[in-house]
């Protein structure tokens, strides 16, 4: 069998990435010390439902309208909006999603804290390196129906 690609097939290749700005050393302890100031007020996990998370996401965008873009790309079987938040201006595109399983809320808190850090501390060297080198498309709830019922599946 010939291992060479056939001329009738389309060969997929990865596009060349443009050179990115140098990333400074990661000051882990400094970022850790900023965490309390960047932390999102998150209700007890078992009480967090779709409307609370939607309000937090909308609040992050409302506080940083120039650095983020909030949009929706559809709705669930039960009619809940599927939100996206885009931030960053870099050539590398990164898809970030959260809450595939509606009863696993810890990732939502971590994601909201990370977004808040990136946007509220956008002049910090770590946040600046991420935002300058990547464009993040964030889907904060990919299972809003499961989140609302706090069940694994929708």
PDB file of N, CA, C and O in Angstrom, residues 20-90:
ATOM      1  N   UNK A  20       5.282  35.431  17.775  1.00  0.00           N
ATOM      2  CA  UNK A  20       4.638  36.093  18.898  1.00  0.00           C
ATOM      3  C   UNK A  20       5.669  36.856  19.716  1.00  0.00           C
ATOM      4  O   UNK A  20       6.852  36.611  19.628  1.00  0.00           O
ATOM      5  N   UNK A  21       5.133  37.787  20.480  1.00  0.00           N
ATOM      6  CA  UNK A  21       5.993  38.588  21.341  1.00  0.00           C
ATOM      7  C   UNK A  21       6.611  37.682  22.403  1.00  0.00           C
ATOM      8  O   UNK A  21       6.003  36.702  22.810  1.00  0.00           O
ATOM      9  N   UNK A  22       7.825  37.998  22.837  1.00  0.00           N
ATOM     10  CA  UNK A  22       8.438  37.169  23.878  1.00  0.00           C
ATOM     11  C   UNK A  22       7.598  37.218  25.155  1.00  0.00           C
ATOM     12  O   UNK A  22       7.061  38.249  25.524  1.00  0.00           O
ATOM     13  N   UNK A  23       7.479  36.076  25.788  1.00  0.00           N
ATOM     14  CA  UNK A  23       6.702  35.978  27.022  1.00  0.00           C
ATOM     15  C   UNK A  23       7.672  36.120  28.180  1.00  0.00           C
ATOM     16  O   UNK A  23       8.663  35.398  28.261  1.00  0.00           O
ATOM     17  N   UNK A  24       7.376  37.067  29.083  1.00  0.00           N
ATOM     18  CA  UNK A  24       8.284  37.259  30.222  1.00  0.00           C
ATOM     19  C   UNK A  24       8.212  36.071  31.174  1.00  0.00           C
ATOM     20  O   UNK A  24       7.262  35.297  31.126  1.00  0.00           O
ATOM     21  N   UNK A  25       9.216  35.924  32.038  1.00  0.00           N
ATOM     22  CA  UNK A  25       9.156  34.857  33.033  1.00  0.00           C
ATOM     23  C   UNK A  25       7.876  34.990  33.860  1.00  0.00           C
ATOM     24  O   UNK A  25       7.411  36.092  34.131  1.00  0.00           O
ATOM     25  N   UNK A  26       7.331  33.873  34.235  1.00  0.00           N
ATOM     26  CA  UNK A  26       6.068  33.864  34.955  1.00  0.00           C
ATOM     27  C   UNK A  26       6.315  34.086  36.443  1.00  0.00           C
ATOM     28  O   UNK A  26       6.889  33.224  37.109  1.00  0.00           O
ATOM     29  N   UNK A  27       5.895  35.240  36.970  1.00  0.00           N
ATOM     30  CA  UNK A  27       6.093  35.513  38.404  1.00  0.00           C
ATOM     31  C   UNK A  27       4.970  34.872  39.225  1.00  0.00           C
ATOM     32  O   UNK A  27       4.027  35.535  39.658  1.00  0.00           O
ATOM     33  N   UNK A  28       5.051  33.574  39.442  1.00  0.00           N
ATOM     34  CA  UNK A  28       3.963  32.819  40.067  1.00  0.00           C
ATOM     35  C   UNK A  28       3.572  33.381  41.431  1.00  0.00           C
ATOM     36  O   UNK A  28       2.380  33.535  41.729  1.00  0.00           O
ATOM     37  N   UNK A  29       4.541  33.680  42.263  1.00  0.00           N
ATOM     38  CA  UNK A  29       4.204  34.169  43.601  1.00  0.00           C
ATOM     39  C   UNK A  29       3.494  35.522  43.538  1.00  0.00           C
ATOM     40  O   UNK A  29       2.543  35.768  44.274  1.00  0.00           O
ATOM     41  N   UNK A  30       3.926  36.370  42.645  1.00  0.00           N
ATOM     42  CA  UNK A  30       3.279  37.679  42.491  1.00  0.00           C
ATOM     43  C   UNK A  30       1.831  37.529  42.040  1.00  0.00           C
ATOM     44  O   UNK A  30       0.932  38.186  42.567  1.00  0.00           O
ATOM     45  N   UNK A  31       1.585  36.645  41.067  1.00  0.00           N
ATOM     46  CA  UNK A  31       0.219  36.409  40.601  1.00  0.00           C
ATOM     47  C   UNK A  31      -0.616  35.821  41.737  1.00  0.00           C
ATOM     48  O   UNK A  31      -1.762  36.210  41.940  1.00  0.00           O
ATOM     49  N   UNK A  32      -0.045  34.890  42.488  1.00  0.00           N
ATOM     50  CA  UNK A  32      -0.755  34.293  43.621  1.00  0.00           C
ATOM     51  C   UNK A  32      -1.147  35.368  44.639  1.00  0.00           C
ATOM     52  O   UNK A  32      -2.248  35.359  45.173  1.00  0.00           O
ATOM     53  N   UNK A  33      -0.265  36.300  44.895  1.00  0.00           N
ATOM     54  CA  UNK A  33      -0.567  37.361  45.859  1.00  0.00           C
ATOM     55  C   UNK A  33      -1.654  38.309  45.362  1.00  0.00           C
ATOM     56  O   UNK A  33      -2.328  38.958  46.154  1.00  0.00           O
ATOM     57  N   UNK A  34      -1.839  38.410  44.049  1.00  0.00           N
ATOM     58  CA  UNK A  34      -2.898  39.247  43.491  1.00  0.00           C
ATOM     59  C   UNK A  34      -4.251  38.538  43.478  1.00  0.00           C
ATOM     60  O   UNK A  34      -5.278  39.167  43.245  1.00  0.00           O
ATOM     61  N   UNK A  35      -4.254  37.242  43.717  1.00  0.00           N
ATOM     62  CA  UNK A  35      -5.485  36.461  43.617  1.00  0.00           C
ATOM     63  C   UNK A  35      -6.630  37.015  44.463  1.00  0.00           C
ATOM     64  O   UNK A  35      -7.737  37.170  43.953  1.00  0.00           O
ATOM     65  N   UNK A  36      -6.417  37.359  45.740  1.00  0.00           N
ATOM     66  CA  UNK A  36      -7.562  37.865  46.520  1.00  0.00           C
ATOM     67  C   UNK A  36      -8.217  39.103  45.916  1.00  0.00           C
ATOM     68  O   UNK A  36      -9.423  39.276  46.001  1.00  0.00           O
ATOM     69  N   UNK A  37      -7.430  39.945  45.247  1.00  0.00           N
ATOM     70  CA  UNK A  37      -7.981  41.149  44.635  1.00  0.00           C
ATOM     71  C   UNK A  37      -8.722  40.851  43.329  1.00  0.00           C
ATOM     72  O   UNK A  37      -9.555  41.640  42.909  1.00  0.00           O
ATOM     73  N   UNK A  38      -8.409  39.739  42.695  1.00  0.00           N
ATOM     74  CA  UNK A  38      -9.028  39.386  41.420  1.00  0.00           C
ATOM     75  C   UNK A  38     -10.138  38.362  41.568  1.00  0.00           C
ATOM     76  O   UNK A  38     -10.782  38.001  40.597  1.00  0.00           O
ATOM     77  N   UNK A  39     -10.353  37.883  42.774  1.00  0.00           N
ATOM     78  CA  UNK A  39     -11.328  36.827  42.995  1.00  0.00           C
ATOM     79  C   UNK A  39     -12.753  37.341  42.803  1.00  0.00           C
ATOM     80  O   UNK A  39     -13.114  38.415  43.268  1.00  0.00           O
ATOM     81  N   UNK A  40     -13.563  36.572  42.087  1.00  0.00           N
ATOM     82  CA  UNK A  40     -14.963  36.893  41.852  1.00  0.00           C
ATOM     83  C   UNK A  40     -15.769  36.402  43.050  1.00  0.00           C
ATOM     84  O   UNK A  40     -15.539  35.303  43.545  1.00  0.00           O
ATOM     85  N   UNK A  41     -16.700  37.230  43.516  1.00  0.00           N
ATOM     86  CA  UNK A  41     -17.586  36.799  44.610  1.00  0.00           C
ATOM     87  C   UNK A  41     -18.507  35.715  44.065  1.00  0.00           C
ATOM     88  O   UNK A  41     -19.382  35.983  43.259  1.00  0.00           O
ATOM     89  N   UNK A  42     -18.267  34.495  44.497  1.00  0.00           N
ATOM     90  CA  UNK A  42     -18.973  33.339  43.949  1.00  0.00           C
ATOM     91  C   UNK A  42     -19.853  32.743  45.041  1.00  0.00           C
ATOM     92  O   UNK A  42     -19.373  32.437  46.124  1.00  0.00           O
ATOM     93  N   UNK A  43     -21.150  32.581  44.775  1.00  0.00           N
ATOM     94  CA  UNK A  43     -22.034  32.004  45.793  1.00  0.00           C
ATOM     95  C   UNK A  43     -21.671  30.547  46.077  1.00  0.00           C
ATOM     96  O   UNK A  43     -20.904  29.949  45.330  1.00  0.00           O
ATOM     97  N   UNK A  44     -22.234  29.951  47.122  1.00  0.00           N
ATOM     98  CA  UNK A  44     -21.979  28.531  47.386  1.00  0.00           C
ATOM     99  C   UNK A  44     -22.297  27.703  46.139  1.00  0.00           C
ATOM    100  O   UNK A  44     -23.283  27.953  45.449  1.00  0.00           O
ATOM    101  N   UNK A  45     -21.452  26.726  45.863  1.00  0.00           N
ATOM    102  CA  UNK A  45     -21.554  25.969  44.616  1.00  0.00           C
ATOM    103  C   UNK A  45     -22.933  25.381  44.351  1.00  0.00           C
ATOM    104  O   UNK A  45     -23.433  25.438  43.249  1.00  0.00           O
ATOM    105  N   UNK A  46     -23.545  24.826  45.366  1.00  0.00           N
ATOM    106  CA  UNK A  46     -24.846  24.184  45.135  1.00  0.00           C
ATOM    107  C   UNK A  46     -25.942  25.190  44.808  1.00  0.00           C
ATOM    108  O   UNK A  46     -26.974  24.828  44.284  1.00  0.00           O
ATOM    109  N   UNK A  47     -25.695  26.467  45.060  1.00  0.00           N
ATOM    110  CA  UNK A  47     -26.700  27.502  44.782  1.00  0.00           C
ATOM    111  C   UNK A  47     -26.480  28.177  43.430  1.00  0.00           C
ATOM    112  O   UNK A  47     -27.308  28.964  42.994  1.00  0.00           O
ATOM    113  N   UNK A  48     -25.374  27.883  42.778  1.00  0.00           N
ATOM    114  CA  UNK A  48     -25.027  28.572  41.538  1.00  0.00           C
ATOM    115  C   UNK A  48     -25.775  27.930  40.374  1.00  0.00           C
ATOM    116  O   UNK A  48     -25.575  26.770  40.063  1.00  0.00           O
ATOM    117  N   UNK A  49     -26.621  28.705  39.771  1.00  0.00           N
ATOM    118  CA  UNK A  49     -27.406  28.239  38.634  1.00  0.00           C
ATOM    119  C   UNK A  49     -27.134  29.140  37.432  1.00  0.00           C
ATOM    120  O   UNK A  49     -26.362  30.085  37.491  1.00  0.00           O
ATOM    121  N   UNK A  50     -27.796  28.851  36.356  1.00  0.00           N
ATOM    122  CA  UNK A  50     -27.585  29.544  35.088  1.00  0.00           C
ATOM    123  C   UNK A  50     -27.681  31.061  35.231  1.00  0.00           C
ATOM    124  O   UNK A  50     -26.821  31.795  34.750  1.00  0.00           O
ATOM    125  N   UNK A  51     -28.725  31.550  35.886  1.00  0.00           N
ATOM    126  CA  UNK A  51     -28.928  33.007  35.964  1.00  0.00           C
ATOM    127  C   UNK A  51     -27.810  33.698  36.743  1.00  0.00           C
ATOM    128  O   UNK A  51     -27.380  34.795  36.365  1.00  0.00           O
ATOM    129  N   UNK A  52     -27.297  33.061  37.802  1.00  0.00           N
ATOM    130  CA  UNK A  52     -26.211  33.675  38.572  1.00  0.00           C
ATOM    131  C   UNK A  52     -24.925  33.734  37.750  1.00  0.00           C
ATOM    132  O   UNK A  52     -24.222  34.744  37.759  1.00  0.00           O
ATOM    133  N   UNK A  53     -24.632  32.656  37.042  1.00  0.00           N
ATOM    134  CA  UNK A  53     -23.411  32.638  36.231  1.00  0.00           C
ATOM    135  C   UNK A  53     -23.536  33.623  35.070  1.00  0.00           C
ATOM    136  O   UNK A  53     -22.592  34.345  34.753  1.00  0.00           O
ATOM    137  N   UNK A  54     -24.700  33.675  34.453  1.00  0.00           N
ATOM    138  CA  UNK A  54     -24.931  34.640  33.371  1.00  0.00           C
ATOM    139  C   UNK A  54     -24.717  36.062  33.880  1.00  0.00           C
ATOM    140  O   UNK A  54     -24.058  36.881  33.224  1.00  0.00           O
ATOM    141  N   UNK A  55     -25.224  36.360  35.064  1.00  0.00           N
ATOM    142  CA  UNK A  55     -25.048  37.700  35.637  1.00  0.00           C
ATOM    143  C   UNK A  55     -23.566  37.999  35.895  1.00  0.00           C
ATOM    144  O   UNK A  55     -23.109  39.126  35.639  1.00  0.00           O
ATOM    145  N   UNK A  56     -22.814  37.014  36.369  1.00  0.00           N
ATOM    146  CA  UNK A  56     -21.384  37.229  36.609  1.00  0.00           C
ATOM    147  C   UNK A  56     -20.636  37.472  35.296  1.00  0.00           C
ATOM    148  O   UNK A  56     -19.779  38.350  35.211  1.00  0.00           O
ATOM    149  N   UNK A  57     -20.956  36.702  34.266  1.00  0.00           N
ATOM    150  CA  UNK A  57     -20.314  36.871  32.956  1.00  0.00           C
ATOM    151  C   UNK A  57     -20.652  38.242  32.375  1.00  0.00           C
ATOM    152  O   UNK A  57     -19.784  38.961  31.876  1.00  0.00           O
ATOM    153  N   UNK A  58     -21.928  38.616  32.442  1.00  0.00           N
ATOM    154  CA  UNK A  58     -22.340  39.927  31.945  1.00  0.00           C
ATOM    155  C   UNK A  58     -21.668  41.036  32.743  1.00  0.00           C
ATOM    156  O   UNK A  58     -21.301  42.072  32.187  1.00  0.00           O
ATOM    157  N   UNK A  59     -21.489  40.827  34.047  1.00  0.00           N
ATOM    158  CA  UNK A  59     -20.811  41.814  34.883  1.00  0.00           C
ATOM    159  C   UNK A  59     -19.353  41.995  34.495  1.00  0.00           C
ATOM    160  O   UNK A  59     -18.843  43.120  34.460  1.00  0.00           O
ATOM    161  N   UNK A  60     -18.673  40.898  34.204  1.00  0.00           N
ATOM    162  CA  UNK A  60     -17.274  40.990  33.765  1.00  0.00           C
ATOM    163  C   UNK A  60     -17.193  41.801  32.474  1.00  0.00           C
ATOM    164  O   UNK A  60     -16.354  42.687  32.326  1.00  0.00           O
ATOM    165  N   UNK A  61     -18.099  41.513  31.536  1.00  0.00           N
ATOM    166  CA  UNK A  61     -18.100  42.279  30.285  1.00  0.00           C
ATOM    167  C   UNK A  61     -18.477  43.745  30.532  1.00  0.00           C
ATOM    168  O   UNK A  61     -17.850  44.647  29.967  1.00  0.00           O
ATOM    169  N   UNK A  62     -19.464  43.982  31.370  1.00  0.00           N
ATOM    170  CA  UNK A  62     -19.900  45.352  31.658  1.00  0.00           C
ATOM    171  C   UNK A  62     -18.748  46.159  32.274  1.00  0.00           C
ATOM    172  O   UNK A  62     -18.567  47.334  31.967  1.00  0.00           O
ATOM    173  N   UNK A  63     -17.938  45.513  33.117  1.00  0.00           N
ATOM    174  CA  UNK A  63     -16.805  46.201  33.745  1.00  0.00           C
ATOM    175  C   UNK A  63     -15.638  46.413  32.784  1.00  0.00           C
ATOM    176  O   UNK A  63     -14.776  47.254  33.039  1.00  0.00           O
ATOM    177  N   UNK A  64     -15.595  45.641  31.690  1.00  0.00           N
ATOM    178  CA  UNK A  64     -14.470  45.720  30.742  1.00  0.00           C
ATOM    179  C   UNK A  64     -14.972  45.668  29.298  1.00  0.00           C
ATOM    180  O   UNK A  64     -14.564  44.804  28.517  1.00  0.00           O
ATOM    181  N   UNK A  65     -15.839  46.605  28.906  1.00  0.00           N
ATOM    182  CA  UNK A  65     -16.429  46.534  27.563  1.00  0.00           C
ATOM    183  C   UNK A  65     -15.426  46.754  26.433  1.00  0.00           C
ATOM    184  O   UNK A  65     -15.639  46.264  25.331  1.00  0.00           O
ATOM    185  N   UNK A  66     -14.352  47.467  26.686  1.00  0.00           N
ATOM    186  CA  UNK A  66     -13.364  47.732  25.642  1.00  0.00           C
ATOM    187  C   UNK A  66     -12.441  46.538  25.412  1.00  0.00           C
ATOM    188  O   UNK A  66     -11.871  46.389  24.344  1.00  0.00           O
ATOM    189  N   UNK A  67     -12.292  45.693  26.425  1.00  0.00           N
ATOM    190  CA  UNK A  67     -11.360  44.567  26.334  1.00  0.00           C
ATOM    191  C   UNK A  67     -12.045  43.233  26.089  1.00  0.00           C
ATOM    192  O   UNK A  67     -11.376  42.212  25.960  1.00  0.00           O
ATOM    193  N   UNK A  68     -13.383  43.226  26.075  1.00  0.00           N
ATOM    194  CA  UNK A  68     -14.091  41.956  25.897  1.00  0.00           C
ATOM    195  C   UNK A  68     -15.294  42.157  24.987  1.00  0.00           C
ATOM    196  O   UNK A  68     -15.792  43.265  24.832  1.00  0.00           O
ATOM    197  N   UNK A  69     -15.711  41.059  24.400  1.00  0.00           N
ATOM    198  CA  UNK A  69     -16.894  41.079  23.544  1.00  0.00           C
ATOM    199  C   UNK A  69     -17.804  39.936  23.989  1.00  0.00           C
ATOM    200  O   UNK A  69     -17.404  38.778  23.976  1.00  0.00           O
ATOM    201  N   UNK A  70     -19.015  40.279  24.386  1.00  0.00           N
ATOM    202  CA  UNK A  70     -19.991  39.289  24.833  1.00  0.00           C
ATOM    203  C   UNK A  70     -20.991  39.058  23.714  1.00  0.00           C
ATOM    204  O   UNK A  70     -21.529  40.005  23.149  1.00  0.00           O
ATOM    205  N   UNK A  71     -21.210  37.815  23.381  1.00  0.00           N
ATOM    206  CA  UNK A  71     -22.197  37.492  22.354  1.00  0.00           C
ATOM    207  C   UNK A  71     -22.803  36.132  22.668  1.00  0.00           C
ATOM    208  O   UNK A  71     -22.414  35.478  23.628  1.00  0.00           O
ATOM    209  N   UNK A  72     -23.759  35.740  21.858  1.00  0.00           N
ATOM    210  CA  UNK A  72     -24.358  34.419  22.020  1.00  0.00           C
ATOM    211  C   UNK A  72     -24.358  33.721  20.679  1.00  0.00           C
ATOM    212  O   UNK A  72     -24.339  34.347  19.622  1.00  0.00           O
ATOM    213  N   UNK A  73     -24.338  32.400  20.713  1.00  0.00           N
ATOM    214  CA  UNK A  73     -24.277  31.653  19.457  1.00  0.00           C
ATOM    215  C   UNK A  73     -25.400  30.640  19.329  1.00  0.00           C
ATOM    216  O   UNK A  73     -25.374  29.773  18.471  1.00  0.00           O
ATOM    217  N   UNK A  74     -26.409  30.760  20.153  1.00  0.00           N
ATOM    218  CA  UNK A  74     -27.537  29.846  20.046  1.00  0.00           C
ATOM    219  C   UNK A  74     -28.206  29.679  21.387  1.00  0.00           C
ATOM    220  O   UNK A  74     -27.960  30.431  22.329  1.00  0.00           O
ATOM    221  N   UNK A  75     -29.056  28.668  21.456  1.00  0.00           N
ATOM    222  CA  UNK A  75     -29.739  28.388  22.712  1.00  0.00           C
ATOM    223  C   UNK A  75     -29.837  26.883  22.902  1.00  0.00           C
ATOM    224  O   UNK A  75     -29.672  26.096  21.967  1.00  0.00           O
ATOM    225  N   UNK A  76     -30.125  26.495  24.122  1.00  0.00           N
ATOM    226  CA  UNK A  76     -30.197  25.082  24.475  1.00  0.00           C
ATOM    227  C   UNK A  76     -31.572  24.528  24.140  1.00  0.00           C
ATOM    228  O   UNK A  76     -32.483  25.258  23.731  1.00  0.00           O
ATOM    229  N   UNK A  77     -31.730  23.238  24.371  1.00  0.00           N
ATOM    230  CA  UNK A  77     -33.019  22.581  24.133  1.00  0.00           C
ATOM    231  C   UNK A  77     -34.116  23.192  25.001  1.00  0.00           C
ATOM    232  O   UNK A  77     -35.288  23.203  24.612  1.00  0.00           O
ATOM    233  N   UNK A  78     -33.730  23.730  26.158  1.00  0.00           N
ATOM    234  CA  UNK A  78     -34.701  24.350  27.065  1.00  0.00           C
ATOM    235  C   UNK A  78     -34.759  25.862  26.912  1.00  0.00           C
ATOM    236  O   UNK A  78     -35.386  26.542  27.721  1.00  0.00           O
ATOM    237  N   UNK A  79     -34.077  26.404  25.894  1.00  0.00           N
ATOM    238  CA  UNK A  79     -34.188  27.823  25.590  1.00  0.00           C
ATOM    239  C   UNK A  79     -33.210  28.749  26.281  1.00  0.00           C
ATOM    240  O   UNK A  79     -33.350  29.971  26.180  1.00  0.00           O
ATOM    241  N   UNK A  80     -32.206  28.228  26.958  1.00  0.00           N
ATOM    242  CA  UNK A  80     -31.225  29.094  27.622  1.00  0.00           C
ATOM    243  C   UNK A  80     -30.165  29.533  26.611  1.00  0.00           C
ATOM    244  O   UNK A  80     -29.736  28.757  25.767  1.00  0.00           O
ATOM    245  N   UNK A  81     -29.713  30.762  26.748  1.00  0.00           N
ATOM    246  CA  UNK A  81     -28.718  31.334  25.839  1.00  0.00           C
ATOM    247  C   UNK A  81     -27.355  30.707  26.085  1.00  0.00           C
ATOM    248  O   UNK A  81     -26.941  30.523  27.231  1.00  0.00           O
ATOM    249  N   UNK A  82     -26.653  30.407  24.997  1.00  0.00           N
ATOM    250  CA  UNK A  82     -25.263  29.945  25.054  1.00  0.00           C
ATOM    251  C   UNK A  82     -24.379  31.166  24.807  1.00  0.00           C
ATOM    252  O   UNK A  82     -24.350  31.712  23.700  1.00  0.00           O
ATOM    253  N   UNK A  83     -23.691  31.615  25.855  1.00  0.00           N
ATOM    254  CA  UNK A  83     -22.885  32.840  25.802  1.00  0.00           C
ATOM    255  C   UNK A  83     -21.455  32.556  25.390  1.00  0.00           C
ATOM    256  O   UNK A  83     -20.913  31.506  25.689  1.00  0.00           O
ATOM    257  N   UNK A  84     -20.836  33.535  24.748  1.00  0.00           N
ATOM    258  CA  UNK A  84     -19.396  33.525  24.494  1.00  0.00           C
ATOM    259  C   UNK A  84     -18.824  34.866  24.928  1.00  0.00           C
ATOM    260  O   UNK A  84     -19.478  35.900  24.819  1.00  0.00           O
ATOM    261  N   UNK A  85     -17.627  34.821  25.429  1.00  0.00           N
ATOM    262  CA  UNK A  85     -16.898  36.025  25.804  1.00  0.00           C
ATOM    263  C   UNK A  85     -15.554  35.939  25.105  1.00  0.00           C
ATOM    264  O   UNK A  85     -14.851  34.939  25.248  1.00  0.00           O
ATOM    265  N   UNK A  86     -15.223  36.954  24.318  1.00  0.00           N
ATOM    266  CA  UNK A  86     -13.956  36.966  23.606  1.00  0.00           C
ATOM    267  C   UNK A  86     -13.074  38.054  24.184  1.00  0.00           C
ATOM    268  O   UNK A  86     -13.529  39.171  24.434  1.00  0.00           O
ATOM    269  N   UNK A  87     -11.803  37.723  24.389  1.00  0.00           N
ATOM    270  CA  UNK A  87     -10.851  38.708  24.872  1.00  0.00           C
ATOM    271  C   UNK A  87      -9.476  38.381  24.322  1.00  0.00           C
ATOM    272  O   UNK A  87      -9.224  37.264  23.879  1.00  0.00           O
ATOM    273  N   UNK A  88      -8.615  39.362  24.332  1.00  0.00           N
ATOM    274  CA  UNK A  88      -7.274  39.209  23.792  1.00  0.00           C
ATOM    275  C   UNK A  88      -7.198  39.723  22.372  1.00  0.00           C
ATOM    276  O   UNK A  88      -8.206  39.946  21.710  1.00  0.00           O
ATOM    277  N   UNK A  89      -5.956  39.913  21.906  1.00  0.00           N
ATOM    278  CA  UNK A  89      -5.748  40.477  20.577  1.00  0.00           C
ATOM    279  C   UNK A  89      -4.619  39.765  19.843  1.00  0.00           C
ATOM    280  O   UNK A  89      -4.088  40.272  18.875  1.00  0.00           O
ATOM    281  N   UNK A  90      -4.255  38.612  20.319  1.00  0.00           N
ATOM    282  CA  UNK A  90      -3.124  37.909  19.724  1.00  0.00           C
ATOM    283  C   UNK A  90      -3.516  36.999  18.572  1.00  0.00           C
ATOM    284  O   UNK A  90      -4.695  36.707  18.369  1.00  0.00           O
TER     285      UNK A  90
END
